Coordinates of N, CA and C in Angstrom, one line a residue:
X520 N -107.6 -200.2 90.5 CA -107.0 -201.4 90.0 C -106.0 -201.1 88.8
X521 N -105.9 -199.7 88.5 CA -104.9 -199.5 87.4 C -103.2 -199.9 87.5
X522 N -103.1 -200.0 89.3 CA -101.5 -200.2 89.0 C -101.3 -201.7 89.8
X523 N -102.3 -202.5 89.4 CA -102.2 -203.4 89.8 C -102.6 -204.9 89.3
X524 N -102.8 -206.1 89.7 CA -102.5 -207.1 89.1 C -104.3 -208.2 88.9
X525 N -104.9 -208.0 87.8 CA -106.4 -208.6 87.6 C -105.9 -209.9 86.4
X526 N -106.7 -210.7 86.6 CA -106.8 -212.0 86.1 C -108.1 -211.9 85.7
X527 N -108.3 -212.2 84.1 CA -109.3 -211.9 83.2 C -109.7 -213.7 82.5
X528 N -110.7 -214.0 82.8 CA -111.0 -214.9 81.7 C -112.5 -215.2 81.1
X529 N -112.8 -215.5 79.7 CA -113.9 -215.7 79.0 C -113.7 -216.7 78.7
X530 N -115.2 -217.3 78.5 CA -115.8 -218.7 77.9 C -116.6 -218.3 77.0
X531 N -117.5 -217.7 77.0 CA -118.6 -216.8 76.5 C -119.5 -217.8 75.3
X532 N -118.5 -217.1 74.2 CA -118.5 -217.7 73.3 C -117.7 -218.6 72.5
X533 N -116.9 -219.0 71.0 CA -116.4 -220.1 70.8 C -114.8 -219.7 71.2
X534 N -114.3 -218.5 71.6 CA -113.1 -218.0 72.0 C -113.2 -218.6 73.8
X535 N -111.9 -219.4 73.8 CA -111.7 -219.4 75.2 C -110.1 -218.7 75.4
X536 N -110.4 -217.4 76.2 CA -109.3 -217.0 76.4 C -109.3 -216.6 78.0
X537 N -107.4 -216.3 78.3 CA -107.4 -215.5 80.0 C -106.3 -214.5 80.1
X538 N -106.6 -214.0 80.5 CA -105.5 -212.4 80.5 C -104.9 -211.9 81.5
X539 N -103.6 -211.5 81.6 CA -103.2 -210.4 83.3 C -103.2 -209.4 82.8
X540 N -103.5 -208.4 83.9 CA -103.6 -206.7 83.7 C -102.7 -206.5 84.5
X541 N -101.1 -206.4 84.3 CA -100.0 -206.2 85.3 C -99.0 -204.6 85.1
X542 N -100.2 -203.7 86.0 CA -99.4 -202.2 86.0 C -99.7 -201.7 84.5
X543 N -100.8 -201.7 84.2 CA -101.0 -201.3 82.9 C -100.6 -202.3 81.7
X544 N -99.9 -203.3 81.4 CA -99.3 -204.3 80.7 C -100.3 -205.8 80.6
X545 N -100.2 -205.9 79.2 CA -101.7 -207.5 79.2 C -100.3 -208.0 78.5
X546 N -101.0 -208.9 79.2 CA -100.5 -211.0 77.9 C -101.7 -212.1 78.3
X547 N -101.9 -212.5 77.3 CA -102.8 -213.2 77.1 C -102.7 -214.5 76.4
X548 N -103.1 -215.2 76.6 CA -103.8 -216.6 75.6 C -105.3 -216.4 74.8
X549 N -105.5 -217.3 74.2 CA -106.5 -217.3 73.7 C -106.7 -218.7 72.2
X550 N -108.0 -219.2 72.5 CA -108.1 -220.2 71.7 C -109.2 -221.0 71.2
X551 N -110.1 -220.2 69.9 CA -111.1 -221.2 69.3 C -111.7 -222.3 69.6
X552 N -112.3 -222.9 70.7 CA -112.7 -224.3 71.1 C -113.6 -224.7 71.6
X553 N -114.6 -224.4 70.8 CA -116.0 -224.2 71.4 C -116.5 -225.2 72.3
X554 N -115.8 -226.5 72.5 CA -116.4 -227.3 73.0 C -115.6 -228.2 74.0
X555 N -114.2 -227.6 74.5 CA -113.9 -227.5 75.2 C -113.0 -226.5 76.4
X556 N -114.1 -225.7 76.4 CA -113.7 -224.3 77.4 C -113.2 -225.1 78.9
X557 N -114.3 -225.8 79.1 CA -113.4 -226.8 80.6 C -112.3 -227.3 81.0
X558 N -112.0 -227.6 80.1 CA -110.5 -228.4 79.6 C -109.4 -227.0 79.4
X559 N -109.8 -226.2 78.8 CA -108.5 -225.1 78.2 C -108.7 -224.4 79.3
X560 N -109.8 -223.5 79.9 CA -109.4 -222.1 80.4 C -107.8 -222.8 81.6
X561 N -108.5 -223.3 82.4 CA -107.8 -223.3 84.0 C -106.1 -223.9 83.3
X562 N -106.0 -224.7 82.4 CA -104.3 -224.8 82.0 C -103.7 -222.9 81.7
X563 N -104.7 -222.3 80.7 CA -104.4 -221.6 80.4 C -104.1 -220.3 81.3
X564 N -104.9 -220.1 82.3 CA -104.9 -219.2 83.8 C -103.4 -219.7 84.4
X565 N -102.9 -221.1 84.3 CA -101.6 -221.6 85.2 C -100.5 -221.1 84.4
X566 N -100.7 -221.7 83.1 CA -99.3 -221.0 82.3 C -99.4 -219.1 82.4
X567 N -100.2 -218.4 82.4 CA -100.2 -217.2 82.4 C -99.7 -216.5 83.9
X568 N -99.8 -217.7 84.7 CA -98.9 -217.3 86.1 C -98.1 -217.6 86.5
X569 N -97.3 -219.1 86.0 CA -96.3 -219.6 85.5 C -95.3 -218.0 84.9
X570 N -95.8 -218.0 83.7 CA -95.0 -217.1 83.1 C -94.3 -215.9 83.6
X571 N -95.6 -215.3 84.7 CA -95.2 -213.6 85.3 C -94.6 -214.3 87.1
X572 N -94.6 -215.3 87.0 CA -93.9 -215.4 88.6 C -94.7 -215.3 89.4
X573 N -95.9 -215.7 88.7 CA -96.8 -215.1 90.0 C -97.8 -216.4 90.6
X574 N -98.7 -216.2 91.7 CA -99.9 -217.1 92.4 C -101.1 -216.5 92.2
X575 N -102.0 -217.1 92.4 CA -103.6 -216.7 92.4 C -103.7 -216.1 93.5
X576 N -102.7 -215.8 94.9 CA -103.1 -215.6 95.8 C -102.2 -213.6 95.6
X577 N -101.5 -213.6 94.4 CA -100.8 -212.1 94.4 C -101.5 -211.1 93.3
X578 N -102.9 -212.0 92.4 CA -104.1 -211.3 92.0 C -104.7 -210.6 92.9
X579 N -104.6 -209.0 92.3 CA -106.0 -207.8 93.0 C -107.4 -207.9 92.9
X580 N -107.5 -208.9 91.8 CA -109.4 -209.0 90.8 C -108.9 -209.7 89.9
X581 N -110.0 -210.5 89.8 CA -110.5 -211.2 88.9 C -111.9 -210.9 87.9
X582 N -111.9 -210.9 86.8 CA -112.6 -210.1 86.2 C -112.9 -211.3 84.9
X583 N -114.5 -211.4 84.5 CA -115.0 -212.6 83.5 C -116.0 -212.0 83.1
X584 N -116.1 -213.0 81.3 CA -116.9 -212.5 81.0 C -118.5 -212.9 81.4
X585 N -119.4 -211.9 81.6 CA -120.6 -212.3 82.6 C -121.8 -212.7 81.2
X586 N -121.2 -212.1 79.4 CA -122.4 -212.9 79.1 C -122.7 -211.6 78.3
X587 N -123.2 -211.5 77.2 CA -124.3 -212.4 77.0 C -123.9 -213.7 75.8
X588 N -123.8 -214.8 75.5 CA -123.2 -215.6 74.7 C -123.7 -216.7 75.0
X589 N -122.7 -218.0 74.5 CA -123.8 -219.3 74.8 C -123.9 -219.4 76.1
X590 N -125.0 -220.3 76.2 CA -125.9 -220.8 77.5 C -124.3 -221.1 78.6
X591 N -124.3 -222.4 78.2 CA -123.3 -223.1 78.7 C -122.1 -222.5 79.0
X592 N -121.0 -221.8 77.5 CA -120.2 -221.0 77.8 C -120.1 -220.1 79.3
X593 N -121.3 -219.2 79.4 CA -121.3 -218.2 80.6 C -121.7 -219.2 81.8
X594 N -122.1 -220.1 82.1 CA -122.0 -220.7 82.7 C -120.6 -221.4 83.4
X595 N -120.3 -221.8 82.6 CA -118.6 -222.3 82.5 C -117.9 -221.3 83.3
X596 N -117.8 -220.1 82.5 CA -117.1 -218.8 83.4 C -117.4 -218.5 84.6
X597 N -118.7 -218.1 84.5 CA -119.7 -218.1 86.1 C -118.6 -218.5 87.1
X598 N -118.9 -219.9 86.9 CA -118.6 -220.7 87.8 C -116.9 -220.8 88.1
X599 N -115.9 -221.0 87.2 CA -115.0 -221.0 86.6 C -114.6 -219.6 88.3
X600 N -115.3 -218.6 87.2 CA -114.2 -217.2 88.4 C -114.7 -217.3 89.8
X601 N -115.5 -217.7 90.0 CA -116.5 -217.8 91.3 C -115.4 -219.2 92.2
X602 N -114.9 -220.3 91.8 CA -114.0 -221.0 92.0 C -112.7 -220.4 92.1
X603 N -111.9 -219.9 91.0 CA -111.0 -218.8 91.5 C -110.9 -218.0 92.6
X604 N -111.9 -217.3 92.6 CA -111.9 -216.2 93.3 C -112.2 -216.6 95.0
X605 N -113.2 -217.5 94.9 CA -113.2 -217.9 96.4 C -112.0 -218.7 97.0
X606 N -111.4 -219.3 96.4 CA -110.2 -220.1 96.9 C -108.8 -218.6 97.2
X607 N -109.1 -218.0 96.5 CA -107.9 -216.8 96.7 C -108.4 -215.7 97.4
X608 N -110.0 -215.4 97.4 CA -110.4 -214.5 98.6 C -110.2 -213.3 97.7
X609 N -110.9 -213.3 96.3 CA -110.2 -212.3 95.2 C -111.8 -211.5 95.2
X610 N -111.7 -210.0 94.7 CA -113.0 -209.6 94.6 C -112.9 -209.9 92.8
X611 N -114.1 -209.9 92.3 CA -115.0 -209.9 91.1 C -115.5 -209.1 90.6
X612 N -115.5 -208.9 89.2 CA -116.0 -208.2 88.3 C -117.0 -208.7 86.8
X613 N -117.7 -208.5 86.7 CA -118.4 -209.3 85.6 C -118.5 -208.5 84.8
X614 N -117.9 -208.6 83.4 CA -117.9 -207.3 81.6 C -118.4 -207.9 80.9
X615 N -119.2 -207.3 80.2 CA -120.3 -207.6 79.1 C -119.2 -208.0 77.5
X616 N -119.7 -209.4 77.4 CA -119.1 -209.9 76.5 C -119.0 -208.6 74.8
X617 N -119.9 -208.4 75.1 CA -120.2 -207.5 74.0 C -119.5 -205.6 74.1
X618 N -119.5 -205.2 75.6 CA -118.9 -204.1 75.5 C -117.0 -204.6 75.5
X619 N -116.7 -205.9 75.6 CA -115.4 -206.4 75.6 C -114.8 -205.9 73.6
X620 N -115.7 -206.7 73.0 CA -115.6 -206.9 71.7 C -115.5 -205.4 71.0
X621 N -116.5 -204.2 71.9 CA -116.6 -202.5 71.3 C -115.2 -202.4 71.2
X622 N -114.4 -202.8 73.0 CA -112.9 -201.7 73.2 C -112.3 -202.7 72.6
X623 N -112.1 -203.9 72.1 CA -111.0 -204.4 70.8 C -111.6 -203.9 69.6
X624 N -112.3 -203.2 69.3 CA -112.6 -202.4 67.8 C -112.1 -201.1 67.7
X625 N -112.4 -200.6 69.0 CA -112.1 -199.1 68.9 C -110.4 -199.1 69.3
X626 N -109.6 -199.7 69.6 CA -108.1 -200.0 69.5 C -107.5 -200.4 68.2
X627 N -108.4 -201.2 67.9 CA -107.8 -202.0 66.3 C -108.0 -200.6 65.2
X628 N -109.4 -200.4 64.9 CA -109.8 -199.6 64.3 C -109.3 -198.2 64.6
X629 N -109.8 -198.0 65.5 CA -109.5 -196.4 65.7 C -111.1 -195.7 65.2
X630 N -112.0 -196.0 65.5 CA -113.4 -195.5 64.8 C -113.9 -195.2 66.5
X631 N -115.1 -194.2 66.2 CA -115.4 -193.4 67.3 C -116.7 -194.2 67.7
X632 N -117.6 -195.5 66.7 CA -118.7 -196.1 67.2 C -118.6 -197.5 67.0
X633 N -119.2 -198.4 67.6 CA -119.2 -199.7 67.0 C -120.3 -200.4 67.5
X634 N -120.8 -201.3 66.1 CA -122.1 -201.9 66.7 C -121.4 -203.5 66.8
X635 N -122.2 -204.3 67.9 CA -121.6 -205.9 68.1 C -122.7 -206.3 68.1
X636 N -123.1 -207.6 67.3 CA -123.7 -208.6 67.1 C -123.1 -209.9 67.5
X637 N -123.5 -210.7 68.7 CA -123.3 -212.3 68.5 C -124.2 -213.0 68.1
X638 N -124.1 -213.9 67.3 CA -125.0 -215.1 67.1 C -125.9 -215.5 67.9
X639 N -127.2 -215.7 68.3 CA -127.5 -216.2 69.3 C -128.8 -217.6 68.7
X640 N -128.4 -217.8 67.5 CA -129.0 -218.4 67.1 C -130.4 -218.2 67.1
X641 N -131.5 -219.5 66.4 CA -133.1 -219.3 66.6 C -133.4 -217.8 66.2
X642 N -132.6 -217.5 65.0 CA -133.1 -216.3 63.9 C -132.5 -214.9 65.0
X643 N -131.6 -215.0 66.0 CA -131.6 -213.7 66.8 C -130.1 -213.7 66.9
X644 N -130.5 -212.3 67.6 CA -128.4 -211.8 67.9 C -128.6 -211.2 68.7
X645 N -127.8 -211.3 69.9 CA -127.3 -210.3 71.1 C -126.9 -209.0 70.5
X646 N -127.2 -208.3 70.8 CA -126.6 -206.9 70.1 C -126.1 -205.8 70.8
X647 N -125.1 -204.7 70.8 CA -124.8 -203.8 71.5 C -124.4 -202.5 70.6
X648 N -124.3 -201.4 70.9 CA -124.2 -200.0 70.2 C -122.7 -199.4 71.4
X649 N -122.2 -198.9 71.1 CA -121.1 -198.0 71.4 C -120.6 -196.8 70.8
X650 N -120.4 -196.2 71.8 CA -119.4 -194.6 71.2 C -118.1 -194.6 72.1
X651 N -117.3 -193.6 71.5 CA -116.3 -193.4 72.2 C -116.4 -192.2 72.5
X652 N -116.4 -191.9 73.7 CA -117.1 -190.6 74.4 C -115.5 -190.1 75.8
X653 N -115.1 -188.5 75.0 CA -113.4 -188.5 76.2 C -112.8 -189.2 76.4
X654 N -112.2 -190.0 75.1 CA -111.8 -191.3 75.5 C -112.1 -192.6 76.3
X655 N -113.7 -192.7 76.7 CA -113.6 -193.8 77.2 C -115.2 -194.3 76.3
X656 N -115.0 -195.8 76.7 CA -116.2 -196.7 75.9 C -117.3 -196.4 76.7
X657 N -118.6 -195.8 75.7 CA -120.0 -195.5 76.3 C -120.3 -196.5 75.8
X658 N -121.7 -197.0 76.1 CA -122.9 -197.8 76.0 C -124.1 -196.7 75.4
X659 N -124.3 -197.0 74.1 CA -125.3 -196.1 73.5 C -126.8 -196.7 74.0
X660 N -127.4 -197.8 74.1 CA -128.3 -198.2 74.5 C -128.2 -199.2 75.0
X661 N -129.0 -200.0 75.7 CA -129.6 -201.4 76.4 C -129.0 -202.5 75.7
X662 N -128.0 -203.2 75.9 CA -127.9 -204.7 75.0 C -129.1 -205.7 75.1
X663 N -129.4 -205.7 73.9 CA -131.2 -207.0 73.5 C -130.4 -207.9 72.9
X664 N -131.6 -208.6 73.4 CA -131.2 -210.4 72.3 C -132.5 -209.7 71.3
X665 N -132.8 -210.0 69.9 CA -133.7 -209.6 69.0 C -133.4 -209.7 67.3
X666 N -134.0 -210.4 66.5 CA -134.5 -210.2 65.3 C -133.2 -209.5 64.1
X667 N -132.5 -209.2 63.6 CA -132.2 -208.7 62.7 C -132.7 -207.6 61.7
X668 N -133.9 -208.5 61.8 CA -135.3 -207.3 61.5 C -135.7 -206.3 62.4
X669 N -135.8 -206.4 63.7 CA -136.3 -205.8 64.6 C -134.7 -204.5 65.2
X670 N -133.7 -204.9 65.0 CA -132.3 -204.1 65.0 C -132.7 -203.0 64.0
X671 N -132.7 -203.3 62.5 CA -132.7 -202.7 61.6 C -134.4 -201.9 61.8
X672 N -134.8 -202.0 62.3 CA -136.0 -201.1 62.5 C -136.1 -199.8 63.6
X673 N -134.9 -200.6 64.9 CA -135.1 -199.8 65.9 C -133.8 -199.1 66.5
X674 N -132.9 -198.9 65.2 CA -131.3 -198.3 65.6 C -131.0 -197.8 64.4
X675 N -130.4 -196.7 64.7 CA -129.8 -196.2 63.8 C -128.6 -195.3 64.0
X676 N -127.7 -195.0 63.4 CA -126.3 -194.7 63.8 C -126.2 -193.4 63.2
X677 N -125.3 -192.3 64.0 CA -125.2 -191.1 63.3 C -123.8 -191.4 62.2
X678 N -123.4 -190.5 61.8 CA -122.3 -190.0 60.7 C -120.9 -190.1 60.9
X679 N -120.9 -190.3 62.0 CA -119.5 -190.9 62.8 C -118.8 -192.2 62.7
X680 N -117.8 -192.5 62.1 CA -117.3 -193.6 61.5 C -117.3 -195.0 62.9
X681 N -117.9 -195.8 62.2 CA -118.5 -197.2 62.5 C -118.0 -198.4 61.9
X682 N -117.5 -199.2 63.1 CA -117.3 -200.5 62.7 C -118.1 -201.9 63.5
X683 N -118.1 -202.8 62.2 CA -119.2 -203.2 63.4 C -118.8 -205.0 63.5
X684 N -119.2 -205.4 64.8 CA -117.9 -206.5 64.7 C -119.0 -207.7 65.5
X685 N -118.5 -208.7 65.6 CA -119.0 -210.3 66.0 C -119.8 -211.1 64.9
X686 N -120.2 -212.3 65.8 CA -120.5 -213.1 64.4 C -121.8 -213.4 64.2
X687 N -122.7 -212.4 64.9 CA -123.7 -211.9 64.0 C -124.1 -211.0 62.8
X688 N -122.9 -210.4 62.4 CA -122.9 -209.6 61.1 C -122.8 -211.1 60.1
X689 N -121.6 -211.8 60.7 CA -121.3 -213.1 59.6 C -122.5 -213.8 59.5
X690 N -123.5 -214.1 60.1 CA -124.9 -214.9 60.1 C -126.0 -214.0 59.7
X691 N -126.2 -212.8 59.9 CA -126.9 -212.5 59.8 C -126.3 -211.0 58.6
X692 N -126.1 -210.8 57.3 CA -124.9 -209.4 56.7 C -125.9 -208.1 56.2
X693 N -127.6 -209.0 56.6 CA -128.3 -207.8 56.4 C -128.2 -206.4 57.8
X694 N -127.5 -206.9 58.4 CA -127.5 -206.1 59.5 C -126.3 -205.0 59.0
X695 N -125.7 -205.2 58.3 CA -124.5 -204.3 58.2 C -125.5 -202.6 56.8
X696 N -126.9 -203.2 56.7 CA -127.3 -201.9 56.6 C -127.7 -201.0 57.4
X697 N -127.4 -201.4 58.5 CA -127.7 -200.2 59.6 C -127.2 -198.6 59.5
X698 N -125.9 -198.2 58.3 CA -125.2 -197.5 58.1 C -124.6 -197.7 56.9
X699 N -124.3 -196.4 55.8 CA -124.2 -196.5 54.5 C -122.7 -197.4 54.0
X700 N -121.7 -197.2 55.1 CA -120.7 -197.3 55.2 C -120.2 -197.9 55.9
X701 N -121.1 -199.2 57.0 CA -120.7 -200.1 57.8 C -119.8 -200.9 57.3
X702 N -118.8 -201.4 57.8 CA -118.3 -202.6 57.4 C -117.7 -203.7 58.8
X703 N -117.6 -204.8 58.2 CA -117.3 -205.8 59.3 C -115.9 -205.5 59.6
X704 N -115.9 -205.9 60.7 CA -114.1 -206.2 60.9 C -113.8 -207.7 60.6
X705 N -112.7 -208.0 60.2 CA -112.0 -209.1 59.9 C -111.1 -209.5 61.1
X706 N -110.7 -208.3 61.8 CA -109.9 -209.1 63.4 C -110.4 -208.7 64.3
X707 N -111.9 -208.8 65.1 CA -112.6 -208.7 65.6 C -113.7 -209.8 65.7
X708 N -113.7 -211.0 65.9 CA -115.0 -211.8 65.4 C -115.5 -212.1 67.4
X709 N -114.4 -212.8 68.7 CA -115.2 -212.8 69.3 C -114.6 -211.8 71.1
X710 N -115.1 -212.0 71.5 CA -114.5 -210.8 72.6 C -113.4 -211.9 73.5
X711 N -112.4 -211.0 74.2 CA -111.5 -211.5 74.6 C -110.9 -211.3 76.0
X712 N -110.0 -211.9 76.6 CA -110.1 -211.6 78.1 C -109.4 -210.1 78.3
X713 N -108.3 -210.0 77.2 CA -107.5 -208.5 77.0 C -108.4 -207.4 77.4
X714 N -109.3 -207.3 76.4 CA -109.9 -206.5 76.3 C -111.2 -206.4 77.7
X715 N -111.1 -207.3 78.4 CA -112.3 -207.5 79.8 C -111.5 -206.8 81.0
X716 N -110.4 -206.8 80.6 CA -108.8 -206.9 81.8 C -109.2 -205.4 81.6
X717 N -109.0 -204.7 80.5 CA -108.9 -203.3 80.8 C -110.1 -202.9 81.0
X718 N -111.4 -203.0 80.4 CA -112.4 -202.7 81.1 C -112.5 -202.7 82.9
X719 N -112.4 -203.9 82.9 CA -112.1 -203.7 84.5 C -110.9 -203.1 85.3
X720 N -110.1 -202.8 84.7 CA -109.3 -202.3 85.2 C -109.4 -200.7 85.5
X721 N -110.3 -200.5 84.7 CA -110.1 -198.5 84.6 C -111.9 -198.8 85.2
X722 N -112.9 -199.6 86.2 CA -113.7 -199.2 86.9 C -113.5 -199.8 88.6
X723 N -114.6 -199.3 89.3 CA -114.7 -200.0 90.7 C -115.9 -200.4 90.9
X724 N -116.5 -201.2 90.2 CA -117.4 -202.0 89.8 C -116.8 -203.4 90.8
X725 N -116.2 -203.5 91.7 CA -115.9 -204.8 92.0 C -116.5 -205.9 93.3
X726 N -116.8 -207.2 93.8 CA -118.1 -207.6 94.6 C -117.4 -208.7 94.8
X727 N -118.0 -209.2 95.7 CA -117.5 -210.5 96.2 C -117.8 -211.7 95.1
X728 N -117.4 -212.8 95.5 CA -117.8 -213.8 94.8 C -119.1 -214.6 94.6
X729 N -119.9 -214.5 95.8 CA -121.0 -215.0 95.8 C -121.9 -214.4 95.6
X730 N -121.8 -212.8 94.9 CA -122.5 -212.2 94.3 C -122.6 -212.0 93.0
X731 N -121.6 -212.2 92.1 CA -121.7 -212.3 90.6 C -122.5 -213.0 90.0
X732 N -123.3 -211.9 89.1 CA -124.3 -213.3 88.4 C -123.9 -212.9 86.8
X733 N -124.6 -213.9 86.2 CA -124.2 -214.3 84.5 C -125.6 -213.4 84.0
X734 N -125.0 -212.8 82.4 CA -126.1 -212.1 82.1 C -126.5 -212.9 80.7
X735 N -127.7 -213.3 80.7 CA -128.3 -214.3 79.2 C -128.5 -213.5 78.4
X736 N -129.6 -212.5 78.6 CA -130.4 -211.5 78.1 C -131.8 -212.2 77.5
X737 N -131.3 -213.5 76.9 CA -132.6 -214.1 76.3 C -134.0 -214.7 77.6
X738 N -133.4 -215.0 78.7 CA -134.0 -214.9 80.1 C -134.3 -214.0 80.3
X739 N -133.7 -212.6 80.2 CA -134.4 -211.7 81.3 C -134.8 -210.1 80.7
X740 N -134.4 -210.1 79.4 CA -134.9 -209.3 78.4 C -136.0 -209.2 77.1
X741 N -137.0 -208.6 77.3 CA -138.4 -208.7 76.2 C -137.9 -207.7 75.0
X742 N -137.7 -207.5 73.8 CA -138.1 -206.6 73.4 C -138.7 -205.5 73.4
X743 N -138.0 -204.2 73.8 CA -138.8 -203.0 73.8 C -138.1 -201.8 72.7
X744 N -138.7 -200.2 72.7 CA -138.0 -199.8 72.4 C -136.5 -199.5 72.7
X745 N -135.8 -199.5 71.8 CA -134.6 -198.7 72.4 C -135.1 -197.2 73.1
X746 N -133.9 -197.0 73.8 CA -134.0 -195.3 74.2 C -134.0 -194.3 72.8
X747 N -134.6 -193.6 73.4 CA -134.6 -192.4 72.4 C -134.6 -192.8 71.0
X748 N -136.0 -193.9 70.5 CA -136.8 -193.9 69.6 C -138.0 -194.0 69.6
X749 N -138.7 -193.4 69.1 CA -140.1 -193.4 68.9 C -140.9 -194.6 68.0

């Protein structure tokens, strides 16, 4: 899919944005609205095709965010690319709202780790760990919904410069002791379709429509340890 043409969009969280990945090249929209993602994405998807000359039917993939964020949001999307995609006969991709928000840190910043927190309210945060490993974005452990308390007990970050980004640091800033020298990013707060576009673009992770599912975590994840803590 690198030299070719994906249509990216998130609801997730309070960001509703949608993106083209055209030959290596993004443009995007994007727009704060927490409470009307129904209403903005699909205008926003038409002007973005409007603009490049193009149809839904001259997209290679479609690629959304699968979650983990609000209830409703990933829902929205779900359903949102699942309607796209079947109407244009497009394959699917589903990127973790959270490893979206790592590769907009590690571009902005230029730092080799990054921890993401979303809000998940009822005292918790979705959470994620990253490295940048040969250039490309690892997954250091399991994304949990969990405690701020229970983060700061069961992660810990090596020596390698770290930024740490969503709006779980802003709700919750005792988390930014996870490292001596954590700090928040200030243009980083929620993940975006840019950043989903290239993820999916550099895998072959790709499935039909009627098989994409949304990921909660607060459904289908218990607290355990992370990997490689005792």
């Amino acid at each position: 899919m690198m030299n070719r043409i994906i249509l990216a969009i998130d609801t997730c969280t309070e960001l509703c944005s949608a993106a083209l990945w055209i030959n290596g090249n993004l443009d995007g929209l994007a727009k704060e609205a927490p409470r009307e993602h129904s209403q903005q994405l699909l205008p926003m998807v038409q002007t973005l095709l409007e603009r490049h000359n193009l149809k839904l039917t001259d997209i290679d993939g479609l690629a959304f965010g699968r979650g983990p964020g609000s209830f409703t949001g990933i829902r929205i999307c779900t359903s949102m690319a699942q309607g796209l995609s079947l109407g244009a006969n497009l394959p699917c991709q589903g990127v973790s709202t959270l490893a979206a928000m790592a590769q907009q840190a590690l571009q902005v910043h230029q730092v080799q780790q990054v921890v993401c927190a979303i809000d998940a309210r009822m005292g918790e945060v979705y959470f994620g760990h990253y490295r940048l490993q040969n250039g490309q974005l690892q997954q250091v452990s399991k994304e949990v919904v969990a405690t701020p308390e229970q983060i700061l007990q069961q992660v810990s970050l090596d020596s390698a410069p770290a930024i740490a980004v969503g709006t779980g640091f802003e709700s919750y800033p005792q988390l930014l002791q996870l490292a001596p020298a954590l700090t928040l990013s200030d243009q980083v707060r929620f993940p975006d379709a840019k950043a989903i576009a290239s993820i999916a673009a550099s895998s072959d992770e790709w499935h039909s429509c009627e098989s994409i599912e949304p990921v909660y975590l607060r459904n289908t994840v218990t607290w355990k340890k992370l990997p490689g803590r005792e």
